[in-house]
Coordinates of C-alpha atoms in Angstrom, one line a residue:
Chain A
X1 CA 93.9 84.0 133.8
X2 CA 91.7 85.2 130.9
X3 CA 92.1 88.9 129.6
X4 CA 89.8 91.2 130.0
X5 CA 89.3 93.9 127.3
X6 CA 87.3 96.9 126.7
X7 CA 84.8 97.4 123.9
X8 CA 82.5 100.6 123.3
X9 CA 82.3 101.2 127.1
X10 CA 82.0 97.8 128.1
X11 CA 84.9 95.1 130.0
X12 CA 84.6 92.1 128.4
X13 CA 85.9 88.6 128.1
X14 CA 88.7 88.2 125.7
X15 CA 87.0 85.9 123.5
X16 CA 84.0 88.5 123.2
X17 CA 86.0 91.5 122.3
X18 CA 84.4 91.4 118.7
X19 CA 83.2 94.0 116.1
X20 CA 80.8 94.2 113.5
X21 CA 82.9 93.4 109.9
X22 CA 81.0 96.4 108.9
X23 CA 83.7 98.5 110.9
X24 CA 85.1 101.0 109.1
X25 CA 88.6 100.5 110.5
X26 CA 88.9 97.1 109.0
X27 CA 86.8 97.9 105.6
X28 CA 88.5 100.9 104.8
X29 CA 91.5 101.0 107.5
X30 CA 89.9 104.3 108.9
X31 CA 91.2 104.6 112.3
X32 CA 93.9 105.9 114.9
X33 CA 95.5 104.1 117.7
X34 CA 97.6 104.7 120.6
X35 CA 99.9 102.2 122.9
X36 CA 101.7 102.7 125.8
X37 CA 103.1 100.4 128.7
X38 CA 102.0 99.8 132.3
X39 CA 105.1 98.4 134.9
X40 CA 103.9 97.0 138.0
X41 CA 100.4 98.5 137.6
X42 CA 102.1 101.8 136.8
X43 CA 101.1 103.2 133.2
X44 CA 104.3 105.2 131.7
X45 CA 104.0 108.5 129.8
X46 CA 100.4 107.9 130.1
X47 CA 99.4 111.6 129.8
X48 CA 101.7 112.0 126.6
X49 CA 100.0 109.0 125.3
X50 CA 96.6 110.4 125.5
X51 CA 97.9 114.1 124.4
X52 CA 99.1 111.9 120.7
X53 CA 95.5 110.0 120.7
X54 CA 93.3 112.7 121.3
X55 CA 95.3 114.5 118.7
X56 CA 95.0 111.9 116.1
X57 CA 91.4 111.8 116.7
X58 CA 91.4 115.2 116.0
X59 CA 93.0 115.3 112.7
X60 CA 91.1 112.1 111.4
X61 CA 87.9 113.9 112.5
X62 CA 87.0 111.0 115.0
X63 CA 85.6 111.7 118.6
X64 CA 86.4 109.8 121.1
X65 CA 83.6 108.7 123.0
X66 CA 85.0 109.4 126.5
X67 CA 87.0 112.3 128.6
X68 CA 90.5 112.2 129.9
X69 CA 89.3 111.1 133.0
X70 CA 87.1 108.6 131.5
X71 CA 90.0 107.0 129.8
X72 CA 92.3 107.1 132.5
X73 CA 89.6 105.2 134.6
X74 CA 89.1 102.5 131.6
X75 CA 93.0 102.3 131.2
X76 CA 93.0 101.7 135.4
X77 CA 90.7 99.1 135.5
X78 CA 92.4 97.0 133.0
X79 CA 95.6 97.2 134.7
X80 CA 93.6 96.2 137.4
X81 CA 92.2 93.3 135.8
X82 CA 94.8 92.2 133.6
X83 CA 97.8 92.0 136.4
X84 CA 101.1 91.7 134.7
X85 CA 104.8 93.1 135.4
X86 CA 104.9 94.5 131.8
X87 CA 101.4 95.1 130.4
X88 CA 100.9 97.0 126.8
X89 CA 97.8 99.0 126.3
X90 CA 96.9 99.4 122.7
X91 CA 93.2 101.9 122.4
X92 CA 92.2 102.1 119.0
X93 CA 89.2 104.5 117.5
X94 CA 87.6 103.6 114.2
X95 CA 85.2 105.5 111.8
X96 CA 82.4 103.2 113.7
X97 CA 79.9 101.8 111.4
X98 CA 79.4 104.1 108.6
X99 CA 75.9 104.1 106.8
X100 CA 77.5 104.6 103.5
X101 CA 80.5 102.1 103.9
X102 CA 82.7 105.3 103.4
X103 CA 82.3 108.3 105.4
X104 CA 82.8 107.9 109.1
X105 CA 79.5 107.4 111.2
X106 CA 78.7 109.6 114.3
X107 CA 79.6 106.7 116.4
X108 CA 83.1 106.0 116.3
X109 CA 84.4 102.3 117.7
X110 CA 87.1 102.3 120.8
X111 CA 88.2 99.7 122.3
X112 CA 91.3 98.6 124.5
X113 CA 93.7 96.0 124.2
X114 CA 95.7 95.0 127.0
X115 CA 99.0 92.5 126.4
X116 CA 102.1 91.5 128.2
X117 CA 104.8 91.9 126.6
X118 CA 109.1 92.2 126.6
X119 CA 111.3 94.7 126.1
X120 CA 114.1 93.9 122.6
X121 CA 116.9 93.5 124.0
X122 CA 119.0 97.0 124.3
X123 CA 122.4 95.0 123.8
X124 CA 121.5 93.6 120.4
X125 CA 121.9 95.5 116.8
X126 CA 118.7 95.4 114.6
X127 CA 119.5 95.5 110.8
X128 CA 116.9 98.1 108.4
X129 CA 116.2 97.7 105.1
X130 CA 116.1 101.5 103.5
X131 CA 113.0 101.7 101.8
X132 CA 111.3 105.4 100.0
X133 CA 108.0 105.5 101.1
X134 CA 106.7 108.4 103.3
X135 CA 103.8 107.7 105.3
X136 CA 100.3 108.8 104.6
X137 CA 99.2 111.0 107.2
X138 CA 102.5 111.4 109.1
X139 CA 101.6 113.0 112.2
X140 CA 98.5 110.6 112.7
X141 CA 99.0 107.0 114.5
X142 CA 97.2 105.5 111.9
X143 CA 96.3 101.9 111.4
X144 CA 97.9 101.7 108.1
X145 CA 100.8 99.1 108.5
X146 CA 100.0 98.0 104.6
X147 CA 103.5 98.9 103.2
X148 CA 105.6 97.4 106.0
X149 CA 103.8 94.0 106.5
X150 CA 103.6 93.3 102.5
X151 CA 107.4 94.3 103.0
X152 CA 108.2 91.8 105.6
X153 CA 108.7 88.8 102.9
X154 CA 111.6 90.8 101.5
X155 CA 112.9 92.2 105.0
X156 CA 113.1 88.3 105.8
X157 CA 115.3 87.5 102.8
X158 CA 118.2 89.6 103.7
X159 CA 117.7 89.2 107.2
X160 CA 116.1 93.2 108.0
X161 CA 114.4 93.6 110.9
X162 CA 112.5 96.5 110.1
X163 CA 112.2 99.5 107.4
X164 CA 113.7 102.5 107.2
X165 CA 111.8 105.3 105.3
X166 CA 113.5 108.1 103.4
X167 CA 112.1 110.4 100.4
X168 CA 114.0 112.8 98.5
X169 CA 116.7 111.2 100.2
X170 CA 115.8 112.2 103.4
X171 CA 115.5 109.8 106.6
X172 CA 112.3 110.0 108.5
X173 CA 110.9 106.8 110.8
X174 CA 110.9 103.0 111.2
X175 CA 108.0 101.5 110.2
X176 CA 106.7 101.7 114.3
X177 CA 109.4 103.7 116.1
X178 CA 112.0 107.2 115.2
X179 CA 115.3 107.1 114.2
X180 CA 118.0 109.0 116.2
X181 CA 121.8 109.6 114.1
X182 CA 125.0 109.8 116.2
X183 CA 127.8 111.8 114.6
X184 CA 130.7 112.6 117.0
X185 CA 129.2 114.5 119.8
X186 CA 126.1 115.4 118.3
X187 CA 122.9 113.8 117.9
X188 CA 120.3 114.5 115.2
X189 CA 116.9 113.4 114.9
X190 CA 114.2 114.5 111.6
X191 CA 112.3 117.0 112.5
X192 CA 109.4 116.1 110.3
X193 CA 107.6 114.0 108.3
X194 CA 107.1 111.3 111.2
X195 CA 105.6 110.8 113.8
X196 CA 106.6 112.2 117.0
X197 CA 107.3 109.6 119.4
X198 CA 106.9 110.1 122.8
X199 CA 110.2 108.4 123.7
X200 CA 111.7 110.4 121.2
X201 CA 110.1 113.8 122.6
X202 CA 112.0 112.6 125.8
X203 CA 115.0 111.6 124.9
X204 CA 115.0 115.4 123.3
X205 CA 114.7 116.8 126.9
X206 CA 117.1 114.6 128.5
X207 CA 120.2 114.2 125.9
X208 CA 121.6 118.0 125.8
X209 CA 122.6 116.9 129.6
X210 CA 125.8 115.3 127.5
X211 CA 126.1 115.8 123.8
X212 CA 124.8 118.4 121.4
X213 CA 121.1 117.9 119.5
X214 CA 120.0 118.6 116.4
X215 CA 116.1 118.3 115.1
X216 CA 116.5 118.7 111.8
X217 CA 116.1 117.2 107.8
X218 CA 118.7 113.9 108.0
X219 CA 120.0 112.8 104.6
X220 CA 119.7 108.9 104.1
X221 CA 123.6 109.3 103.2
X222 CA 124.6 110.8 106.6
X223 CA 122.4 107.8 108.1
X224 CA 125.0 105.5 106.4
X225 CA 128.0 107.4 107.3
X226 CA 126.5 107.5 111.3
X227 CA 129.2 106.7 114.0
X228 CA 125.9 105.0 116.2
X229 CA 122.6 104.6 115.1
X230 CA 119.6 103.9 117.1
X231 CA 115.8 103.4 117.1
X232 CA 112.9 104.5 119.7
X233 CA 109.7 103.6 120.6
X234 CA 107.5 102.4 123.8
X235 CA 108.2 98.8 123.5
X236 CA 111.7 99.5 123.0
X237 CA 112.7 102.8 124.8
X238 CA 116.1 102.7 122.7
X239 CA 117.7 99.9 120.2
X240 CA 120.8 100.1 118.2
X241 CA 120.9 100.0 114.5
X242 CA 123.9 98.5 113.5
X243 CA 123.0 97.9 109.8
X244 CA 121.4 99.8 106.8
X245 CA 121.0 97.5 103.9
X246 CA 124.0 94.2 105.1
X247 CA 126.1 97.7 105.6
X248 CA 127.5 98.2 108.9
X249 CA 126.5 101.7 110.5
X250 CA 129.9 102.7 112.2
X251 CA 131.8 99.8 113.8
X252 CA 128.8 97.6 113.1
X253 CA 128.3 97.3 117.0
X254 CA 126.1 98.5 119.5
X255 CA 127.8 102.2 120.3
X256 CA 128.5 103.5 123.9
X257 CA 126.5 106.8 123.0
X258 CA 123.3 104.8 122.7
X259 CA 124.1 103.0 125.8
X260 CA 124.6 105.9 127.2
X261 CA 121.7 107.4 126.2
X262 CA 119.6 104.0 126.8
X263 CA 121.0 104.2 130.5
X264 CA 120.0 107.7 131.1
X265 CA 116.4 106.9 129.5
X266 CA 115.7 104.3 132.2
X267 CA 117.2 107.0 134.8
X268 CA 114.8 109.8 133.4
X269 CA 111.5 107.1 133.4
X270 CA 111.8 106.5 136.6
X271 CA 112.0 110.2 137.9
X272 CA 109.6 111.1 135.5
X273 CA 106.5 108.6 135.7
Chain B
X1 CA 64.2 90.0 105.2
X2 CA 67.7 89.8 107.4
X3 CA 70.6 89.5 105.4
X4 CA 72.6 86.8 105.5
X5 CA 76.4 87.3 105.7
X6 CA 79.2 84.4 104.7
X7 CA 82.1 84.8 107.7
X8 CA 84.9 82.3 107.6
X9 CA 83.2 79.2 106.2
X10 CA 79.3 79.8 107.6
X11 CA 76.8 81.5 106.4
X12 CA 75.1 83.3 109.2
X13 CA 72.9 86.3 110.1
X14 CA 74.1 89.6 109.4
X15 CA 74.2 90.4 113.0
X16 CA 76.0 87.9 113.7
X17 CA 79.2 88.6 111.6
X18 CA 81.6 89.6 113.9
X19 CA 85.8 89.3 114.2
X20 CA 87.6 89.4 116.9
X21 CA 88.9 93.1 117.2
X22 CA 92.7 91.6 117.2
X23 CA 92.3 91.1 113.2
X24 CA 95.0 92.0 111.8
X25 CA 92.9 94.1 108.7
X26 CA 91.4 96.2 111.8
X27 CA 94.4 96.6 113.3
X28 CA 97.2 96.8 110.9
X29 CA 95.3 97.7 107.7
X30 CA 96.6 94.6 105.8
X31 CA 94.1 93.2 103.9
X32 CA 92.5 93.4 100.3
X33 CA 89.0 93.1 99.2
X34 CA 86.8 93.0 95.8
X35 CA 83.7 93.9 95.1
X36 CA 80.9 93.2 92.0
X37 CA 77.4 93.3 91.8
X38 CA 74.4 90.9 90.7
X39 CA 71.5 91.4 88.7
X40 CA 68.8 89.4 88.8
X41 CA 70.6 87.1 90.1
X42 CA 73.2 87.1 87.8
X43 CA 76.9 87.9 88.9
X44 CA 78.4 90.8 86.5
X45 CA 81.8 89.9 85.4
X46 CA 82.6 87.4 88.3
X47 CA 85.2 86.0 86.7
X48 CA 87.8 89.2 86.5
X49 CA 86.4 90.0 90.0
X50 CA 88.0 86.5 91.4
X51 CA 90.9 86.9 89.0
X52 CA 91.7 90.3 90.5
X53 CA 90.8 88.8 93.7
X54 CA 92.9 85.9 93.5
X55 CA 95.6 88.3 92.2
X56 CA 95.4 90.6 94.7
X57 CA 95.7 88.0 97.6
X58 CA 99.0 86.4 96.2
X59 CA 100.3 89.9 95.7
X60 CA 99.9 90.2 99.5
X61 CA 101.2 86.8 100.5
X62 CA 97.6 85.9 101.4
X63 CA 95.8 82.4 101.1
X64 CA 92.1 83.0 100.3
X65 CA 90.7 79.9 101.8
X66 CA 88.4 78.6 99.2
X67 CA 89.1 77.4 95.9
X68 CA 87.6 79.4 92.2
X69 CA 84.7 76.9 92.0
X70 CA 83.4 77.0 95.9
X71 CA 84.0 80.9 95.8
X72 CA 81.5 80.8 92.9
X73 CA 79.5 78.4 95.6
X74 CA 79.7 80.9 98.8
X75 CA 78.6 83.4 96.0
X76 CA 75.4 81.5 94.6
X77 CA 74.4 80.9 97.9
X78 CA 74.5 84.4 99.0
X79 CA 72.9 85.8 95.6
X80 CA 69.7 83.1 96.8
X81 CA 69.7 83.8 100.2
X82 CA 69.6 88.2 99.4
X83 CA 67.1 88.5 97.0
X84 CA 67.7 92.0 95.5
X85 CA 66.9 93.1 91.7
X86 CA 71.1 94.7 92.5
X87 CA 73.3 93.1 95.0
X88 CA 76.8 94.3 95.6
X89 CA 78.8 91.3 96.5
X90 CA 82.5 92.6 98.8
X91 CA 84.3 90.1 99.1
X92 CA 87.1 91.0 101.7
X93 CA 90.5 88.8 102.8
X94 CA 92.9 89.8 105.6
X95 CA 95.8 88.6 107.5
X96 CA 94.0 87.0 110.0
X97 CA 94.7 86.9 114.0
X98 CA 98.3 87.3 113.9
X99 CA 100.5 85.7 116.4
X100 CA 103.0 88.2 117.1
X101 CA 100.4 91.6 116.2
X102 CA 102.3 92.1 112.7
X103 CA 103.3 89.7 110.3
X104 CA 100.1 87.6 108.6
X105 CA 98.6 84.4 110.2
X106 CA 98.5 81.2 108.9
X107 CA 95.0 81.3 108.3
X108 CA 93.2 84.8 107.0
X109 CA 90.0 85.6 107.2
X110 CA 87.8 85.9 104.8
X111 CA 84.3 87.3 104.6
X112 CA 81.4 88.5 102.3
X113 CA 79.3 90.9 102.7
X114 CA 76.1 91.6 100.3
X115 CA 74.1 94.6 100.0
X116 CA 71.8 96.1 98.0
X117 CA 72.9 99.3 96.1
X118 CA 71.7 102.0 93.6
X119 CA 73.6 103.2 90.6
X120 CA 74.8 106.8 90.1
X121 CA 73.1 108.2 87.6
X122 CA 74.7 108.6 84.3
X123 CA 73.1 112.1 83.6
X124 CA 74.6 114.0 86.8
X125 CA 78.2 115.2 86.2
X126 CA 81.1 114.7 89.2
X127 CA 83.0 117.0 90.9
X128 CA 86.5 116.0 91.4
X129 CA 89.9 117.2 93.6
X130 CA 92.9 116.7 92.5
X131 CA 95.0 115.3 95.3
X132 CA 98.8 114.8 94.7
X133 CA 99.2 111.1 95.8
X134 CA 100.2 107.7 94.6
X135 CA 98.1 105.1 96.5
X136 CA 100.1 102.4 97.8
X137 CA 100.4 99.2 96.4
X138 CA 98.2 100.7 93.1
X139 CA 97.8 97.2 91.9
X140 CA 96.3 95.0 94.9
X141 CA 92.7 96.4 96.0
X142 CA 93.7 97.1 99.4
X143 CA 91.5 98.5 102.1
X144 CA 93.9 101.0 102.6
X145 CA 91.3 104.4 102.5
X146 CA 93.0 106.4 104.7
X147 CA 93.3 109.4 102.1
X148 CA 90.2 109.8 100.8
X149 CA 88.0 109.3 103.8
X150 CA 90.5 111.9 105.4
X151 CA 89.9 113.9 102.9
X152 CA 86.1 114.3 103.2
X153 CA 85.6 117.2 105.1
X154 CA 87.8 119.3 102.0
X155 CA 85.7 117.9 99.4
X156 CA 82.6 118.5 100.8
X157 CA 83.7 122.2 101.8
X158 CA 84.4 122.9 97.8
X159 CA 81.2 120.4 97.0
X160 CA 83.4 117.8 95.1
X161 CA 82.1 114.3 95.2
X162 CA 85.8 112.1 94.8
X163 CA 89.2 112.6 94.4
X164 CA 91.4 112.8 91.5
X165 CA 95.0 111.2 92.5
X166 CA 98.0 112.9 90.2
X167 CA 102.1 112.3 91.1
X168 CA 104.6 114.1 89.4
X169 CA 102.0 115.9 87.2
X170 CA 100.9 112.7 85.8
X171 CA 97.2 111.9 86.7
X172 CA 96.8 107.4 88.0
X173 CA 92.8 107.2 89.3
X174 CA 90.2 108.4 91.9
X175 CA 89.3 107.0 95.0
X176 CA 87.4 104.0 94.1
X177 CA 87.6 104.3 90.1
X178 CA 89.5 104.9 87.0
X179 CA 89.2 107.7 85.1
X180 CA 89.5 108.2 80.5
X181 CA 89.8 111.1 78.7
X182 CA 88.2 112.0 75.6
X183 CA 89.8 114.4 73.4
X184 CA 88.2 114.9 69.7
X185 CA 88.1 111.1 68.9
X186 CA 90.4 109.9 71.1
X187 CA 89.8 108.3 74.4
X188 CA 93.0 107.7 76.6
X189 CA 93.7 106.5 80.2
X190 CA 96.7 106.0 82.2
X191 CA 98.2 103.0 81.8
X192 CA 100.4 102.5 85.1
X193 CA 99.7 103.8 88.7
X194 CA 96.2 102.9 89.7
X195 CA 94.0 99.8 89.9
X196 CA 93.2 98.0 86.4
X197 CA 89.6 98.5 86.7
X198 CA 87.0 95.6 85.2
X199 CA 84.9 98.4 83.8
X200 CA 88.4 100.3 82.6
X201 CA 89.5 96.7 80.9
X202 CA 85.7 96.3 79.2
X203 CA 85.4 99.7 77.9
X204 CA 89.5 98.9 76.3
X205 CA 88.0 96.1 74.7
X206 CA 85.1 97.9 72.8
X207 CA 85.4 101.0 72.5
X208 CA 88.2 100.4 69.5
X209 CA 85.0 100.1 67.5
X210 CA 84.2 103.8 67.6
X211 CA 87.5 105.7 68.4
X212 CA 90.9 105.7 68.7
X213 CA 92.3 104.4 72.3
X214 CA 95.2 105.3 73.9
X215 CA 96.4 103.2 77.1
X216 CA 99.5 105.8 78.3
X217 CA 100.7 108.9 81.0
X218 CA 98.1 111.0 80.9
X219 CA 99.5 114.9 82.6
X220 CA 96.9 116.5 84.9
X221 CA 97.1 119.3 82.4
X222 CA 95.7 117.7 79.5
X223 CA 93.1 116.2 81.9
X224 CA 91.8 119.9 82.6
X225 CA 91.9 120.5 79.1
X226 CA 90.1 117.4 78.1
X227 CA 86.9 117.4 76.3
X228 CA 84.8 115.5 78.3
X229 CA 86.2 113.0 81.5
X230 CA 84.4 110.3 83.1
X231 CA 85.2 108.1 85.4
X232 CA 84.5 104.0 85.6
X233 CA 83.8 101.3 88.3
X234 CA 81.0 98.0 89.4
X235 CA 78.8 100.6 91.4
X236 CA 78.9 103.7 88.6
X237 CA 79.7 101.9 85.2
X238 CA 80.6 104.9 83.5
X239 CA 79.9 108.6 85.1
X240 CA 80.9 112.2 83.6
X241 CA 83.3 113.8 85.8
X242 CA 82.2 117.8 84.6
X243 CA 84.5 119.4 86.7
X244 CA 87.9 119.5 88.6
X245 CA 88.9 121.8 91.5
X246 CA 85.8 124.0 90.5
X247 CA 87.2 124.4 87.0
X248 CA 84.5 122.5 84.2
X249 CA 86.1 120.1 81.6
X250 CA 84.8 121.3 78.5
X251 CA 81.7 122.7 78.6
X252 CA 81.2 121.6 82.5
X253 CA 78.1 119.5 80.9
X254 CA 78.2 115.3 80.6
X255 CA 79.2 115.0 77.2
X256 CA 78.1 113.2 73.9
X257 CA 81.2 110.5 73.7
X258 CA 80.9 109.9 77.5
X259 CA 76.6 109.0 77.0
X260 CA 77.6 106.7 73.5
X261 CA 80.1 104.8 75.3
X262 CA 78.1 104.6 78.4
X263 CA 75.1 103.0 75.9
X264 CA 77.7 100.6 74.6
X265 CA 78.9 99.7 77.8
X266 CA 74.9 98.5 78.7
X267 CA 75.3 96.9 75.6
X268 CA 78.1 95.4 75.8
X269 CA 77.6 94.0 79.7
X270 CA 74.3 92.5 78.4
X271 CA 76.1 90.1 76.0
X272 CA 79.1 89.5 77.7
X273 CA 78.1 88.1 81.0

């Protein structure tokens, strides 16, 4: 079946979701997103989501052109329309069509994009390639992938899956997810310059149940010298990192702390959705 | 008269030049552009626009689908189809409709866009703010404005009209355009950090004849102590820059170097194209 998507207030037909290439998201990369998952029809975290969006919008000065209610109708109706087991929901604002080509216009573009997807694979290591960069912007979800994707050529050549950004030789995020740091029975997390993931934020709740947490400044060195490390984000609720650079992080295998973890984050969605 | 846009091999109606929102320059930032003007009909330093262009697109592993002599063709054409005594010609690559929502497509897309424009006058002196930042990727003209556009709403409470960029005390560029110092006969601009401007590599060229040039770091310090500062770029040429953060550079008046190498630069751009 055809997707349906949603562009400045309107359902459309896949092949129609279009913009103007006047947009100031694509001319001047201007713009916020958001993306969360609906499981059979059910979004997840879908009020933290729109909390993070509405925030971003904020900071970036955008408005978004509908209420809470408004987008919780839109995201509904594309569930609706789009039926799939495991359905991704990216809504992205722009600056809209600005009259000077620089500052944003009045009228901001949103649209939705729904896609099925699959989970990574919890029982697989992914491999990072340490790279120091921070992020422009860190607590906005920003469209700005520009670092990470001109990366990717060299990622591929020793076999990284994915960035991990330090400055002053301190950790702070993947390139799309956070970073969490097992060291005996305590497990520490940055506390800032990233952004603050909403499967992060819960696996903060959840994991003083069994082990001791720290938010706090992370040293790229303690990263290497981790027992377990492990990466979050919607479209992988929690990942093992089992290598920094060809280095092995502990053992170099997956770590029964982040399975732990990973098992009690799937206990804690359910209750919690 | 509608303009007439050129979108992905076609030349159509500017109301007509639409992507599909799942581009990856919309939605992931990753993409790079140029951007010169005509006069009369007559493109203004094509040649190190496509250079830069063509430079910038290997940079980011992208494949601008056209060869040098039939983007000279797309360019022609659009020049005689939107007649206008000053065109600005963008010309604007990204990574396409990705497959998996990250890494670049086979095929990009390409597009240009013309539009008429005005020059800033060369009498009016700029008010910059100095920013500490090192754009990303300060080589490739990325559409990567995040920054600047953010920072909009500080400039215009302090009535500056651009940023001025400095890292570790060392000033690279503004937003959209190099910047030179003149101090008693000698005119200096940083040599690494920012984008190597057309204007900035003309006015290296000729203003030898009158003073002493230095290409080398260049400290925010000496900047504010400067004795006149202007700025360079295809829209402005060259512009005073009278004041930073509030503070005027010399007198806080456009100064007599900056209007004699602004005459040259006419000069110069009259026999050179």
């Amino acid at each position: 079946m055809a997707a349906t998507f949603f562009v400045n207030g309107s359902f459309v037909p896949e092949e129609q979701a279009q913009l103007h290439i006047t947009d100031l998201g694509l001319l001047r990369a201007y713009g916020i997103f958001d993306f969360f998952r609906a499981m059979d029809g059910q979004p997840i975290f879908q009020e933290d989501h729109l909390d993070r969006f509405e925030r971003s919008a904020e900071l970036m000065g955008l408005t978004i052109p509908a209420s809470r209610e408004q987008l919780r109708e839109i995201i509904a109706e594309l569930i609706r329309l789009n039926p799939h087991a495991l359905l991704g929901l990216k809504l992205v604002l722009t600056g809209g069509y600005s009259p000077d080509g620089f500052a944003p216009a009045e009228t901001p573009n949103f649209f939705v994009i729904p896609k099925p997807f699959e989970f990574k694979s919890p029982d697989e290591g992914l491999h990072f390639m340490s790279v120091e960069h921070q992020r422009q912007l860190a607590e906005v979800k920003s469209l700005d992938y520009l670092l990470p994707i001109y990366l990717l050529r060299k990622q591929r050549e020793i076999g990284a899956d994915d960035v991990l950004y330090y400055e002053n030789g301190l950790i702070t995020e993947s390139s799309r997810s956070n970073v969490f740091v097992v060291k005996g029975d305590t497990l520490i997390t940055p506390a800032e310059g990233m952004l603050r993931g909403i499967t992060r934020k819960h696996i903060l709740q959840f994991a003083p149940q069994i082990m001791r947490v720290e938010e706090r400044p992370v040293t790229l060195e303690e990263t290497l010298q981790a027992d377990e490390l492990f990466t979050t984000g919607s479209t992988k609720r929690i990942v093992p990192v089992t290598k920094i650079d060809q280095k092995p992080i502990g053992t170099g295998q997956p770590g029964a702390v982040t399975r732990k973890l990973y098992e009690l984050f799937l206990k804690y969605e359910q209750e919690t959705i």
